[in-house]
Structures are given as structure tokens and as C-alpha cells.
Coordinates of C-alpha atoms in Angstrom, one line a residue:
X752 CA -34.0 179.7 351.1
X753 CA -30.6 178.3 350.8
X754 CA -30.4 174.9 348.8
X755 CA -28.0 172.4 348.0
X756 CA -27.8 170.4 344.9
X757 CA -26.1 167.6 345.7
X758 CA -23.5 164.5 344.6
X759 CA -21.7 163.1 347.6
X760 CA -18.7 161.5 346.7
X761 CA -19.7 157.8 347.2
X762 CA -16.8 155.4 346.3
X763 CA -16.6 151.5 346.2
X764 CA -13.1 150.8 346.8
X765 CA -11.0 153.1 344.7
X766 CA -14.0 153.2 341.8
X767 CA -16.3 156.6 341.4
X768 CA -19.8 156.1 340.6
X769 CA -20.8 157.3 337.6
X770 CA -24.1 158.8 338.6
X771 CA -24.5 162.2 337.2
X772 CA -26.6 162.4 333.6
X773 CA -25.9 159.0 333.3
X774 CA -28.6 156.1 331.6
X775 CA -26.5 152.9 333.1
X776 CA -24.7 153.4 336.3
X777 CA -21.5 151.6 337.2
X778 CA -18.6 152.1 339.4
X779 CA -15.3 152.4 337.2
X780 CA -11.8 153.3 337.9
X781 CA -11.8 155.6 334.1
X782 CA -11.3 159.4 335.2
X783 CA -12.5 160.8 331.8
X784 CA -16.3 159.7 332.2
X785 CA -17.4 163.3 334.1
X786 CA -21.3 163.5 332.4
X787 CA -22.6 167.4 333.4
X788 CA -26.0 166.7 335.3
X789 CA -27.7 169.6 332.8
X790 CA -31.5 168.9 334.3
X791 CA -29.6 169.3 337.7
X792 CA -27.7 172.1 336.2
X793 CA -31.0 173.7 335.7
X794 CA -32.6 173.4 338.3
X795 CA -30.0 175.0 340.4
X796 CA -30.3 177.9 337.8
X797 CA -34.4 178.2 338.3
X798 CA -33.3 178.2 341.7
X799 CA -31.1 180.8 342.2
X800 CA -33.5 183.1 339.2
X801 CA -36.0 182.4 341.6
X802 CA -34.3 184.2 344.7
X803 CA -32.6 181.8 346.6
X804 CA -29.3 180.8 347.7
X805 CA -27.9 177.7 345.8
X806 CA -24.8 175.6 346.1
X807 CA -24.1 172.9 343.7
X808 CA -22.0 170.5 345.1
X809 CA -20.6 167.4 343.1
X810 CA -18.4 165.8 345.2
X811 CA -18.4 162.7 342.8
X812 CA -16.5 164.8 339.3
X813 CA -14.6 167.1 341.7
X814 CA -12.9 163.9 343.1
X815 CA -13.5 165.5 346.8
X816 CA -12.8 163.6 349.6
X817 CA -16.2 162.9 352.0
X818 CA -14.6 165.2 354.3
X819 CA -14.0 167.8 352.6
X820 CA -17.2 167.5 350.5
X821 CA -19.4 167.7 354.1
X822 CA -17.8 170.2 355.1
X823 CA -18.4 172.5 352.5
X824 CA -22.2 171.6 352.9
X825 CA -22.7 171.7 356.7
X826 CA -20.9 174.9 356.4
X827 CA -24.0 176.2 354.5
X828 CA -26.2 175.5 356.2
X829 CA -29.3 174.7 353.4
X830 CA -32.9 174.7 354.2
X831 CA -33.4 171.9 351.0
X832 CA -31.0 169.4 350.2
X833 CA -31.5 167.6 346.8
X834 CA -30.0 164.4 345.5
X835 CA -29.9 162.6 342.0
X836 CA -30.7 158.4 342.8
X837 CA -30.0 155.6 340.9
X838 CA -30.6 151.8 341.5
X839 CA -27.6 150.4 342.6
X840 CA -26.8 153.0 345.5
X841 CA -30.0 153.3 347.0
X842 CA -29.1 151.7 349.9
X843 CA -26.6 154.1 349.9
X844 CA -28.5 157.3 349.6
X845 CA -31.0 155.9 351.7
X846 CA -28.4 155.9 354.6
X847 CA -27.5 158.9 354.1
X848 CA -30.4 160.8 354.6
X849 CA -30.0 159.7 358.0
X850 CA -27.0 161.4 357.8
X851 CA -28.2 164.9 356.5
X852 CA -31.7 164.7 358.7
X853 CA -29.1 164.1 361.5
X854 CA -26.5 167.1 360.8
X855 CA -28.7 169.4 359.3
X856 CA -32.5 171.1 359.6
X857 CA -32.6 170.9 355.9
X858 CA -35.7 169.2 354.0
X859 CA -34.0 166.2 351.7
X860 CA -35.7 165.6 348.5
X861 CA -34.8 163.2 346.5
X862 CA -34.9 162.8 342.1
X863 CA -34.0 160.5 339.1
X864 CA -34.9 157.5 337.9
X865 CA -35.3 154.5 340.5
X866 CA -37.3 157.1 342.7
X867 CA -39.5 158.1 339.6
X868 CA -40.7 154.6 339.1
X869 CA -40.8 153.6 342.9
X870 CA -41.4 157.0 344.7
X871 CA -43.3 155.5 347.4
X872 CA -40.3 153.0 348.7
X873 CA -37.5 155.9 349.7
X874 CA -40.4 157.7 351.4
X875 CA -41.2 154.8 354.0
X876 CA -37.4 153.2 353.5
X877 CA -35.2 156.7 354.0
X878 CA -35.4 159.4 356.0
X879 CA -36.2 161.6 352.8
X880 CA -39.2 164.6 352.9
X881 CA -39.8 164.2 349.4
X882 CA -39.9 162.4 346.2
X883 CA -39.8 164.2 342.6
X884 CA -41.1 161.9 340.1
X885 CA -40.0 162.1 336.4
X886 CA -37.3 164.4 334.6
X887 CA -38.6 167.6 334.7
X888 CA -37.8 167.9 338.5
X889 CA -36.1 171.2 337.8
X890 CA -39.2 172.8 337.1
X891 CA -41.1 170.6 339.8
X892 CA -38.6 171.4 342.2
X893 CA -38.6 175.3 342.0
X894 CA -41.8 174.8 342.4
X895 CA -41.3 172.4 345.6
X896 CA -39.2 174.8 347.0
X897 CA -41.5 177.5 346.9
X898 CA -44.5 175.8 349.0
X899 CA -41.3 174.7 351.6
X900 CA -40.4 178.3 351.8
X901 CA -43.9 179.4 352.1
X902 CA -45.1 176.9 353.7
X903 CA -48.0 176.6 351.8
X904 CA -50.3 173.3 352.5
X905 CA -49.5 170.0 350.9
X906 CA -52.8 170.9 348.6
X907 CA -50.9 173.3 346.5
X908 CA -47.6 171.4 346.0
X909 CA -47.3 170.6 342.2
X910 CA -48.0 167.5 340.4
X911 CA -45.6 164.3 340.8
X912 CA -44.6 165.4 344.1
X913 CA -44.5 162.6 347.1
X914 CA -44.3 163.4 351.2
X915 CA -44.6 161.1 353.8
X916 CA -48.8 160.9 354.0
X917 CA -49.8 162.0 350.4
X918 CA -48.5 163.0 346.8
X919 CA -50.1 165.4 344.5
X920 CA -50.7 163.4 341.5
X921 CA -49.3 161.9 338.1
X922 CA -46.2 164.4 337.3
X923 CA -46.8 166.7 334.4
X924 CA -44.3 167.7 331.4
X925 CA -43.3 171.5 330.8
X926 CA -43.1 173.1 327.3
X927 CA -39.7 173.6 327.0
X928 CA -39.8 177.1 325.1
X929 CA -38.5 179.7 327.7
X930 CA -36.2 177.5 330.0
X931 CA -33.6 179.7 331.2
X932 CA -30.0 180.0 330.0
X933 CA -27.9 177.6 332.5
X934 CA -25.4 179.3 335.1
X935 CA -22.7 177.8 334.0
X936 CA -20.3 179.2 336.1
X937 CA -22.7 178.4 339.6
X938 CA -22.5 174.8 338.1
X939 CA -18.8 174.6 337.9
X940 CA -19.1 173.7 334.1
X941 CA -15.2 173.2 333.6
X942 CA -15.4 170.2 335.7
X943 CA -16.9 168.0 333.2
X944 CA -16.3 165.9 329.8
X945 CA -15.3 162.9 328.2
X946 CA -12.2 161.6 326.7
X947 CA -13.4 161.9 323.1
X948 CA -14.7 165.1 322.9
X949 CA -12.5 168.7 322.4
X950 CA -11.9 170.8 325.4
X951 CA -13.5 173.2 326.6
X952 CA -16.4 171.3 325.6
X953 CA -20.2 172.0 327.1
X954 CA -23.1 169.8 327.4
X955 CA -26.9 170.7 326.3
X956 CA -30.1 169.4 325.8
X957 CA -32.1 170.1 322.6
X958 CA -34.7 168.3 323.7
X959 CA -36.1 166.1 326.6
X960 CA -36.8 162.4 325.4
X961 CA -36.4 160.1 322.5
X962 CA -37.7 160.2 319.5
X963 CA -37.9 158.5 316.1
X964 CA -37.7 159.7 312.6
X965 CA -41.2 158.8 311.8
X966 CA -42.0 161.2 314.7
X967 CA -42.7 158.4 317.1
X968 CA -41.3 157.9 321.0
X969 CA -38.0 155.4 321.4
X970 CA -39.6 152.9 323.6
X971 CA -36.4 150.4 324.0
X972 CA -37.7 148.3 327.2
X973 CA -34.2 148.6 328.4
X974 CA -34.1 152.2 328.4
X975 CA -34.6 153.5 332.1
X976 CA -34.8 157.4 331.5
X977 CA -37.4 156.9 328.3
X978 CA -39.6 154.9 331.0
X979 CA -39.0 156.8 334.0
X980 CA -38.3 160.3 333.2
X981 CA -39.9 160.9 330.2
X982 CA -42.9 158.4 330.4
X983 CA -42.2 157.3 326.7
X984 CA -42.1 161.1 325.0
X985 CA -40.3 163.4 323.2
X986 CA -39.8 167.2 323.1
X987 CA -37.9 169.3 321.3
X988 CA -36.5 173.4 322.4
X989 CA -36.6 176.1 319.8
X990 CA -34.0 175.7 317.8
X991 CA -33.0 179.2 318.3
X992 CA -32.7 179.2 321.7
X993 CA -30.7 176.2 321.3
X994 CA -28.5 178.1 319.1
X995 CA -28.4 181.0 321.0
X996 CA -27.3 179.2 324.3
X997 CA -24.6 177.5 322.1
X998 CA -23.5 181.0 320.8
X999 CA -23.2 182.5 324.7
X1000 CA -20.9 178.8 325.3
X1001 CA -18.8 180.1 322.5
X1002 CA -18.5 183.7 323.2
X1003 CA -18.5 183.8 326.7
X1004 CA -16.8 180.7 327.5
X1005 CA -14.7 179.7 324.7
X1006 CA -16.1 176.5 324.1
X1007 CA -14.9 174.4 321.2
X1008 CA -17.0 171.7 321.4
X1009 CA -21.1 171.0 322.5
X1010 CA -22.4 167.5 323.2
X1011 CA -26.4 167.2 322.7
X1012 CA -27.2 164.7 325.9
X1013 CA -30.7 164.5 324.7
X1014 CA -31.8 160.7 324.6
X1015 CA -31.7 160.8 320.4
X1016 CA -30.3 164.0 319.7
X1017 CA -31.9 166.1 317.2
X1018 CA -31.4 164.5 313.9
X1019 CA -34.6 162.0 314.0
X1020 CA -36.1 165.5 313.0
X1021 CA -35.1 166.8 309.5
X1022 CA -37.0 169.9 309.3
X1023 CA -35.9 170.6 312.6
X1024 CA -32.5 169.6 311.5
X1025 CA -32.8 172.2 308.5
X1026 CA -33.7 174.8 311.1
X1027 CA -31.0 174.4 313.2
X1028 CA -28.8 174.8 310.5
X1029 CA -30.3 178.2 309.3
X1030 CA -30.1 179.5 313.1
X1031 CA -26.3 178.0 313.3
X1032 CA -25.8 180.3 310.1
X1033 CA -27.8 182.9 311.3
X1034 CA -25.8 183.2 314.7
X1035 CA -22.9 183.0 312.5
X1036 CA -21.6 179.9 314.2
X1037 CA -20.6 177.8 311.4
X1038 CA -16.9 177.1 311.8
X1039 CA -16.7 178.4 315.1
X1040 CA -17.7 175.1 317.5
X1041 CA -18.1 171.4 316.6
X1042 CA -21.7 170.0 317.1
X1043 CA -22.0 166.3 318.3
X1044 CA -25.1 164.3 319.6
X1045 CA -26.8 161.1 320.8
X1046 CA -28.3 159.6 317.3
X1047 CA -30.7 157.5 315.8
X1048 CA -28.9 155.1 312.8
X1049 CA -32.2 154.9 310.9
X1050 CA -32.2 158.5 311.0
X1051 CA -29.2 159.4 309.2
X1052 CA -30.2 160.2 305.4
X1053 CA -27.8 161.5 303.1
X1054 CA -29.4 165.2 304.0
X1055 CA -29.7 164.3 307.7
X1056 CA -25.9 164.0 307.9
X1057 CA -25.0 166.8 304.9
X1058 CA -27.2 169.3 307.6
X1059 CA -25.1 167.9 310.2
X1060 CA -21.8 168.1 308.2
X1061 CA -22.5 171.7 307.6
X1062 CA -23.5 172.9 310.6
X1063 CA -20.1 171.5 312.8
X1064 CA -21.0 168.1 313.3
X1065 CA -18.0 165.9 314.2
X1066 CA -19.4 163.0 316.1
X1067 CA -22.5 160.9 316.6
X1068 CA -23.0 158.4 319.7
X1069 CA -24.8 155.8 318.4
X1070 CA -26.8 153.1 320.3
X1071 CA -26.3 149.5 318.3
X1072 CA -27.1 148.0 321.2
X1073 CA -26.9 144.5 319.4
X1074 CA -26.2 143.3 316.0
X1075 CA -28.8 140.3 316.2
X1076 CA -32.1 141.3 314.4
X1077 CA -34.2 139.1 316.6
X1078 CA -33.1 140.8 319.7
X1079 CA -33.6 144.2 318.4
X1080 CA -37.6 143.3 317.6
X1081 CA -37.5 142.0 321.2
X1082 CA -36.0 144.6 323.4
X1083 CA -38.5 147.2 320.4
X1084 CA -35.4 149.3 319.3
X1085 CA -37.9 149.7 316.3
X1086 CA -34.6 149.8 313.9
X1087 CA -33.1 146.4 311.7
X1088 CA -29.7 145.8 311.4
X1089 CA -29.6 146.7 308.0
X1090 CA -31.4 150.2 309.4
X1091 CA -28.3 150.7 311.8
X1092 CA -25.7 149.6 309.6
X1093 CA -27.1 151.5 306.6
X1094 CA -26.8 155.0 309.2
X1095 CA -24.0 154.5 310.2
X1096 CA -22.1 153.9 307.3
X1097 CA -23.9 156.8 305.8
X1098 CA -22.5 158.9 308.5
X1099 CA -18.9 157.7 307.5
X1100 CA -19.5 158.1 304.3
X1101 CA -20.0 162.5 304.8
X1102 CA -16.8 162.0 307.4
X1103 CA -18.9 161.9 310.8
X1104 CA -16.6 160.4 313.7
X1105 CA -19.3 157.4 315.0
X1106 CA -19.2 156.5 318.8
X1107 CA -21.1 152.9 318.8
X1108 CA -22.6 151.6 322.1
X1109 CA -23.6 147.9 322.4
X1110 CA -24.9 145.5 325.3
X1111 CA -24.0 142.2 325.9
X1112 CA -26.0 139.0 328.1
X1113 CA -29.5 139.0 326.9
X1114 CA -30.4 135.9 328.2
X1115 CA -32.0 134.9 324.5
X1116 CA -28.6 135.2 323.1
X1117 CA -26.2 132.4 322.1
X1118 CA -22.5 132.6 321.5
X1119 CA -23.3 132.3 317.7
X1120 CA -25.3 135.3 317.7
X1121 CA -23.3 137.2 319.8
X1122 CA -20.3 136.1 317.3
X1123 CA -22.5 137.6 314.4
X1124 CA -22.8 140.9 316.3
X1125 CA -19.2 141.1 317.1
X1126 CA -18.3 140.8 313.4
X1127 CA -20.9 143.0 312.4
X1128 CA -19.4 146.0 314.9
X1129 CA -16.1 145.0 313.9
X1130 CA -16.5 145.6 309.9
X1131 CA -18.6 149.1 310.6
X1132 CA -15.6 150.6 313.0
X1133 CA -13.2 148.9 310.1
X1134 CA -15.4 150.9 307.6
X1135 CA -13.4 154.0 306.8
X1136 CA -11.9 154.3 309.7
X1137 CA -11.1 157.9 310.8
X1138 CA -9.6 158.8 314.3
X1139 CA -12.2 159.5 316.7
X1140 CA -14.5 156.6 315.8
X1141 CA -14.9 154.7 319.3
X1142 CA -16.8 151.6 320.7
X1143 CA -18.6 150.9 324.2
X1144 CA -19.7 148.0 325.2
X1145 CA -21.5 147.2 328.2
X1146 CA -23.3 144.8 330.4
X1147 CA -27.3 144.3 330.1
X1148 CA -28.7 146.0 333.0
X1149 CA -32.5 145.7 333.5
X1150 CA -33.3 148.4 335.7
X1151 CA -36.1 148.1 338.0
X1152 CA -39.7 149.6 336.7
X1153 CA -38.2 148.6 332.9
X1154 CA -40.1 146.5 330.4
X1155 CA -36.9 144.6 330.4
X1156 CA -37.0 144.3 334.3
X1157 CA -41.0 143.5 334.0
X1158 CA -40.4 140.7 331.5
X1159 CA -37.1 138.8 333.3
X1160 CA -39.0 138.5 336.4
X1161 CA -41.8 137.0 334.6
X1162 CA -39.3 134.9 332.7
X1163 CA -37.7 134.3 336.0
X1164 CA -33.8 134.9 334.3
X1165 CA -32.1 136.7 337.3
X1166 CA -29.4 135.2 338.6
X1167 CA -30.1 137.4 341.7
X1168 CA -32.8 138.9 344.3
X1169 CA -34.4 141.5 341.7
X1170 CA -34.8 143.6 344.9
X1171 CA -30.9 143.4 345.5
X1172 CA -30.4 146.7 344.2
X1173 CA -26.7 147.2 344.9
X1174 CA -25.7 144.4 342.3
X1175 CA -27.1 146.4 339.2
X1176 CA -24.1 148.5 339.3
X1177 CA -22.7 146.3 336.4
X1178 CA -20.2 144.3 339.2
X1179 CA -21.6 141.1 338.6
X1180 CA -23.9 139.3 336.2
X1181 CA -28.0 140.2 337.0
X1182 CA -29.3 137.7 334.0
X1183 CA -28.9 134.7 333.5
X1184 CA -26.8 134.1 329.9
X1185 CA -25.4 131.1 328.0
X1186 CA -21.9 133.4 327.4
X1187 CA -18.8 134.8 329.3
X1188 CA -20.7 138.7 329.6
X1189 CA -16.9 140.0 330.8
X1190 CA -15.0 138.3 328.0
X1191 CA -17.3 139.7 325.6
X1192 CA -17.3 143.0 327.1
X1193 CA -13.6 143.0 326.7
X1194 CA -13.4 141.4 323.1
X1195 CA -16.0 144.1 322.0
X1196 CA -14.0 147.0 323.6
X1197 CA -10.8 145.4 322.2
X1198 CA -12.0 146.1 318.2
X1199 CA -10.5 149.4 318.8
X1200 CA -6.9 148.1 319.6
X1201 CA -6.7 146.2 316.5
X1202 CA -2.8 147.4 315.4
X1203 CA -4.6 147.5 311.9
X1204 CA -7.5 149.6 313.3
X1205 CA -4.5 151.8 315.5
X1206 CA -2.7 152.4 312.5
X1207 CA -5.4 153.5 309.9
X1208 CA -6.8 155.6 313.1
X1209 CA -3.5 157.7 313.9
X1210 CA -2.8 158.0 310.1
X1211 CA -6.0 159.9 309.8
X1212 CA -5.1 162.6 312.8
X1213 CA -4.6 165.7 311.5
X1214 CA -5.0 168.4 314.4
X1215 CA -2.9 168.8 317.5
X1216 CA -6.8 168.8 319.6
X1217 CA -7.0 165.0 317.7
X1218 CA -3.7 164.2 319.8
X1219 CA -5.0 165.3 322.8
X1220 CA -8.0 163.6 322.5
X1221 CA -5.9 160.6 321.4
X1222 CA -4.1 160.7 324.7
X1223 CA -7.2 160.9 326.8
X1224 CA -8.7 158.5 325.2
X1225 CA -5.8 155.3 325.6
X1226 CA -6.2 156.2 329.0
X1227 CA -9.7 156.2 329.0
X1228 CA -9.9 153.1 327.4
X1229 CA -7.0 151.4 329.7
X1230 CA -9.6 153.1 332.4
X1231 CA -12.3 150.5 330.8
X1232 CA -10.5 147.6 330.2
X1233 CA -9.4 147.3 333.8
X1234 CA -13.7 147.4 334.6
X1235 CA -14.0 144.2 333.2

């Protein structure tokens, strides 16, 4: 069968969604946020292992014009069309499975996260055949595609799988031993990364789901993929085959940097920390490729990050989130402050780069408290700063199906119609809050042009790939800034 993988290039004005692997959708008018879509990338993969004829097509990182981004598909025709959802353009993609069932023959299925937790909504709402539930809907998908191509009854479709008059059941996890070596070249890898990682840099998962160091799930209520994709789980891949796909990036496609997407990264492991590291210096990697990853703080012990030193590491994307205890316990990040700002610090200390992420307008928080976690982010990036240390800040978005989302419709703190799905895109305030959520945004973004913090930061450059990442990243940032 021929199938299409597919991102259209949705825009809201001049803005490009960023929809693709990403936890927190917005529309921003940054051109260095291009996330690779590695379950999607897989899944296309499986696909085309499996016999069949597969285009991936995303429109939305190759900056393609609708036109020209139809065109390409119509002109192939596909049997199965497959698209990635999200929240704030359902609506959208709802609409345009009109679109597709209209120009095409082709069987629309739709994944991700909204559709997980509401699968039966897009089937009566949208024009769509099928709904994949959870995040491993490249393995339920191959599978999908075999029945269509079959057309074997609805009875034998695999589990988490909806249709217009059924669905086969609670979606099931996969061991993740086995999954096959990505195609990166089918998934037109060179299209992707972000401003403050080294080019050519390539995208993995170790793992599928959050985890914790004392071997527990991340369970943040705020998290939509933990929820909806991952039902509250984690999984790790062999390290060897993780190793091993890292050694064909390097070898085969020159890459210089990998980015572990994986909700927590590795390091909430140590043994499986340790491992990696023996299979980095078994492959006879060390030197050759810098290692970065989504982290944990509480995580990071002195031989955590020596591991991680060793092995490559150069950077760690951190979730903060907040720097008020209280909200912490209540949104069940299961870390302290003195947890995160003990990690982090202790990742500075063996000369990790740190990329923080927090959130601003819980509706609990006062301007007080959100003073205390500005100062608190401010003194850890002022903490031996070293270029390539980086802040986000964002918006509180309680996605639909979240605890978060559960508890402020109970606590009845939207400022909107919780079913007004197009204003989650990060646009305008969803919660109510006592503070100004843009000017904090900006003020929290705005650490990192500090002339102090500038001037310590370019001091510390010492590669010409720093100054490139340097220029990517002002414009980045400028990218940002003008979002709020």
C-alpha cells in the first residue's frame, strides 16, 4: 500500500505550529524550533520494512507552501494517510480530513495526544477512519495498515485501535528491544534541530516515558504525553542498540551531536547510565559525538553526571518548571527545590551546559512566589555560567484529559470554554492568575540577556561550532521574545 505520513503546513498568520515531537504546542514566529517526529520517523520506517510505499511529508519544518505541500501528496496518490494531532488545531485537522476524504481514496488515521485521551470525539466530529490511541502508534499502525491492506475484519485489528462503529480495546505497550534502525534519509533527517545544539545533530529515543531515579513513573499532572501516550510508564532500549544507532549517525551521517527526546532521558538510571558508557567505549565513540538529553535534577549525582561527562555529554534540558515548593507538591513533580537546585548545580559543577524550562500562571501562584522563582532561576543560570546554558519559559497549558485539566475544571479557574480547543495554543491566557503571565514570560526569558550574564557567556566560547550556535541562538531567542 502506499502511505503518507503526514504534517501539513498549517500557519496562523505568519507563525508555524510547532507540532512535531513536541509536549506544549504553540504557534511562534522562531525558525530554529524544528523537533524530528522520531515515533513518526519510525513508523514510516516499519512501514516501508514492511513492504509498502511511504512518503513522509512535513510540510510544517520544510517551510512548504500549502500548495506545493498538496501537491506533492495528491500526486501520490496514498491508500493511508496519517496525521500527528494536538489540542489547539483540532478544529483544524478535523477540517481537513474533509479535505483528504474529498481529494483522495485514502483511509485517514489519525495519532498523538488529544486523540489518545479523546479517541472517540474525531471519529464522530471528522471525517477520519481511525484513531490510534497512545505512543506506540508506530507499531499499532504497521499493524493497522496491514488489516487495511488485507482487509481483514475489524476483529483482528490490534489493540487501541478506534473506527467509526467499534474499537479493539485498551492500547498495549511494545518491548522496545528490536525496533528497527530509523531511515533517516526517507525521513528527511537534515531538516530538523534546534538553535542550541551542533549541526548535524540527530534526534533519538532511549526510552519511551518518564521515569524517576527511585525507578518510579514521572506523573507531573501537567504532563500530556506521560498521561496520554505513555499511560504513566517508562521504558528503556538496550543500551547497545542505542549505541549502535548512535554509531551508524556518526559514521554514516556525520553527525556531531545526538539529542535523547525521551521524556527524562536516561540518567534517572545509573546502572543503565554505567552501561551506556561501557557500550559508548565499546563502540569506540567516546570523543567522536556530543551526548545531550531531557533530565531529571534529582537525578544528577556526582557519578550520574561524571558517566555523562565521560561519555560526550554537553547539555541537559532540565524541567524546573517552578521554583515554589508548594506548587511542585501540587502539580506531583515528586522533586523539592532544593532537589532541583542541588542537580543542577551539580551538573555545572562537572561543566554540563543546563537548558532550564519553567512555567508560569498557576492559578495558586502570587506575584511573591513567582518573584521567589524568578530569583531562584536567575542565581542557578548566574551559577558558573558557561556558554550554552539557556532558559525557556512558558505559559501553563492544561491540556485536555490532564490531571491539571481534570482539577481546573473542578476548581472552575479557566478563563475560557475548556472545550475551546483552539485557545490552548499558548495565544491567550486559559487560567485564571493573579499575575501579568506575558510579562513574566518575558522577564524569565530575559535572565539570559543580562550584559553581565552575555559577557561571562561569550568569554567562556571556545569553539568556532559555540559561535554558530551563538548566532542561532540570538536569533532564536529574538524568535521568542517577539511570542510574547
Amino acid at each position: 500500500m502506499k502511505v503518507a505520513l503526514i504534517y501539513p503546513p498549517f500557519r496562523k498568520g505568519k507563525e508555524f505550529p510547532l507540532l512535531s515531537q513536541n509536549r506544549q504546542f504553540k504557534f511562534s514566529k522562531s525558525l530554529e524550533v524544528r523537533i524530528y517526529p522520531v515515533v513518526m520517523a519510525t513508523f514510516a520506517t516499519m512501514l516501508k520494512q514492511a513492504g509498502h510505499e511511504v512518503l513522509f511529508l512535513d510540510g510544517i519544518n520544510a517551510r512548504m507552501s500549502m500548495e506545493k505541500f498538496e501537491q506533492k501528496l495528491f500526486t501520490f496518490k496514498p491508500d493511508v494517510v496519517v496525521l500527528e494531532t494536538k489540542t489547539p488545531i483540532m478544529q483544524t485537522i478535523w477540517a481537513y480530513t474533509d479535505r483528504l476524504k474529498r481529494e483522495t481514496k485514502a483511509s485517514v488515521v489519525l495519532v498523538g495526544d488529544h486523540v489518545s485521551f479523546f479517541p472517540g470525539e474525531s471519529i464522530e466530529k471528522s471525517k477520519a477512519d481511525f484513531v490510534i490511541t497512545g505512543g506506540d502508534y508506530d507499531f499499532v499502525g504497521t499493524e493497522l495498515v496491514d488489516c487495511i491492506a488485507k482487509k481483514r475484519k475489524t476483529a483482528q485489528y490490534p489493540k487501541g485501535v478506534w473506527w467509526k462503529k467499534g474499537n479493539s480495546g485498551k492500547t498495549k505497550f511494545h518491548d522496545l528491544a528490536g525496533l528497527p534502525r530509523i531511515d533517516r534519509d526517507l525521513t528527511n533527517w537534515k531538516l530538523y534541530g534546534e538553535a542550541y545544539l551542533y549541526r548535524p545533530v540527530a534526534y533519538i529515543l532511549s526510552g519511551r516515558g518518564c521515569g524517576r531515579s527511585d525507578d518510579a513513573p514521572g506523573v507531573c499532572s501537567f504532563c500530556v504525553w506521560q498521561h496520554a501516550l505513555w499511560n504513566c510508564t517508562h521504558r528503556l532500549r538496550p543500551a547497545a542498540e542505542v549505541v549502535d544507532e548512535i554509531k551508524h549517525l556518526v559514521e554514516d551521517y556525520g553527525v556531531k551531536e545526538v539529542f535523547d527526546d525521551n521524556e527524562s532521558g536516561f540518567l534517572y538510571s545509573e546502572s543503565y547510565t554505567e552501561q551506556f558508557y561501557n557500550e559508548m567505549v565499546r563502540a569506540n565513540l567516546i570523543g567522536k559525538v556530543k551526548i545531550s538529553m531531557n533530565a531529571r535534577a534529582e537525578a544528577l549525582t556526582d557519578k550520574v553526571c561524571m558517566l555523562m561527562k565521560k561519555m560526550g555529554g554537553r547539555l541537559l534540558k532540565i524541567g524546573v518548571e517552578s521554583g515554589n515548593g508548594a506548587t511542585l507538591e501540587r502539580i506531583q513533580k515528586k522533586e523539592t527545590t532544593a532537589e532541583i537546585e542541588a542537580g543542577i548545580r551539580k551538573a555545572k559543577d562537572y561543566n554540563l551546559r543546563v537548558l532550564l524550562t519553567n512555567m508560569v500562571g498557576y492559578p495558586w501562584e502570587t506575584e511573591e512566589e513567582v518573584k521567589i522563582s524568578y530569583e531562584r532561576l536567575k542565581r542557578l543560570m548566574f551559577y558558573k555560567i558557561r556558554f550554552g546554558d539557556s532558559l525557556q519559559a512558558s505559559i501553563v497549558v492544561p491540556y485536555p484529559g490532564t490531571p491539571l485539566y481534570r482539577e481546573a475544571v473542578k476548581n472552575k479557574w479557566f478563563l475560557i470554554s475548556p472545550k475551546d480547543y483552539e485557545k490552548f495554543d499558548m495565544s491567550v491566557d486559559v487560567l485564571k492568575s493573579p499575575i501579568d503571565t506575558t510579562m513574566w514570560c518575558r522577564k524569565f526569558w530575559s535572565i539570559q540577556t543580562h550584559p553581565l550574564y552575555l559577557l561571562r557567556s561569550f568569554l567562556s566560547i571556545r569553539s568556532f561550532a559555540d559561535i554558530k550556535v551563538a548566532v542561532r541562538g540570538l536569533f532564536s531567542l529574538i524568535g521568542h521574545l517577539r511570542d510574547y
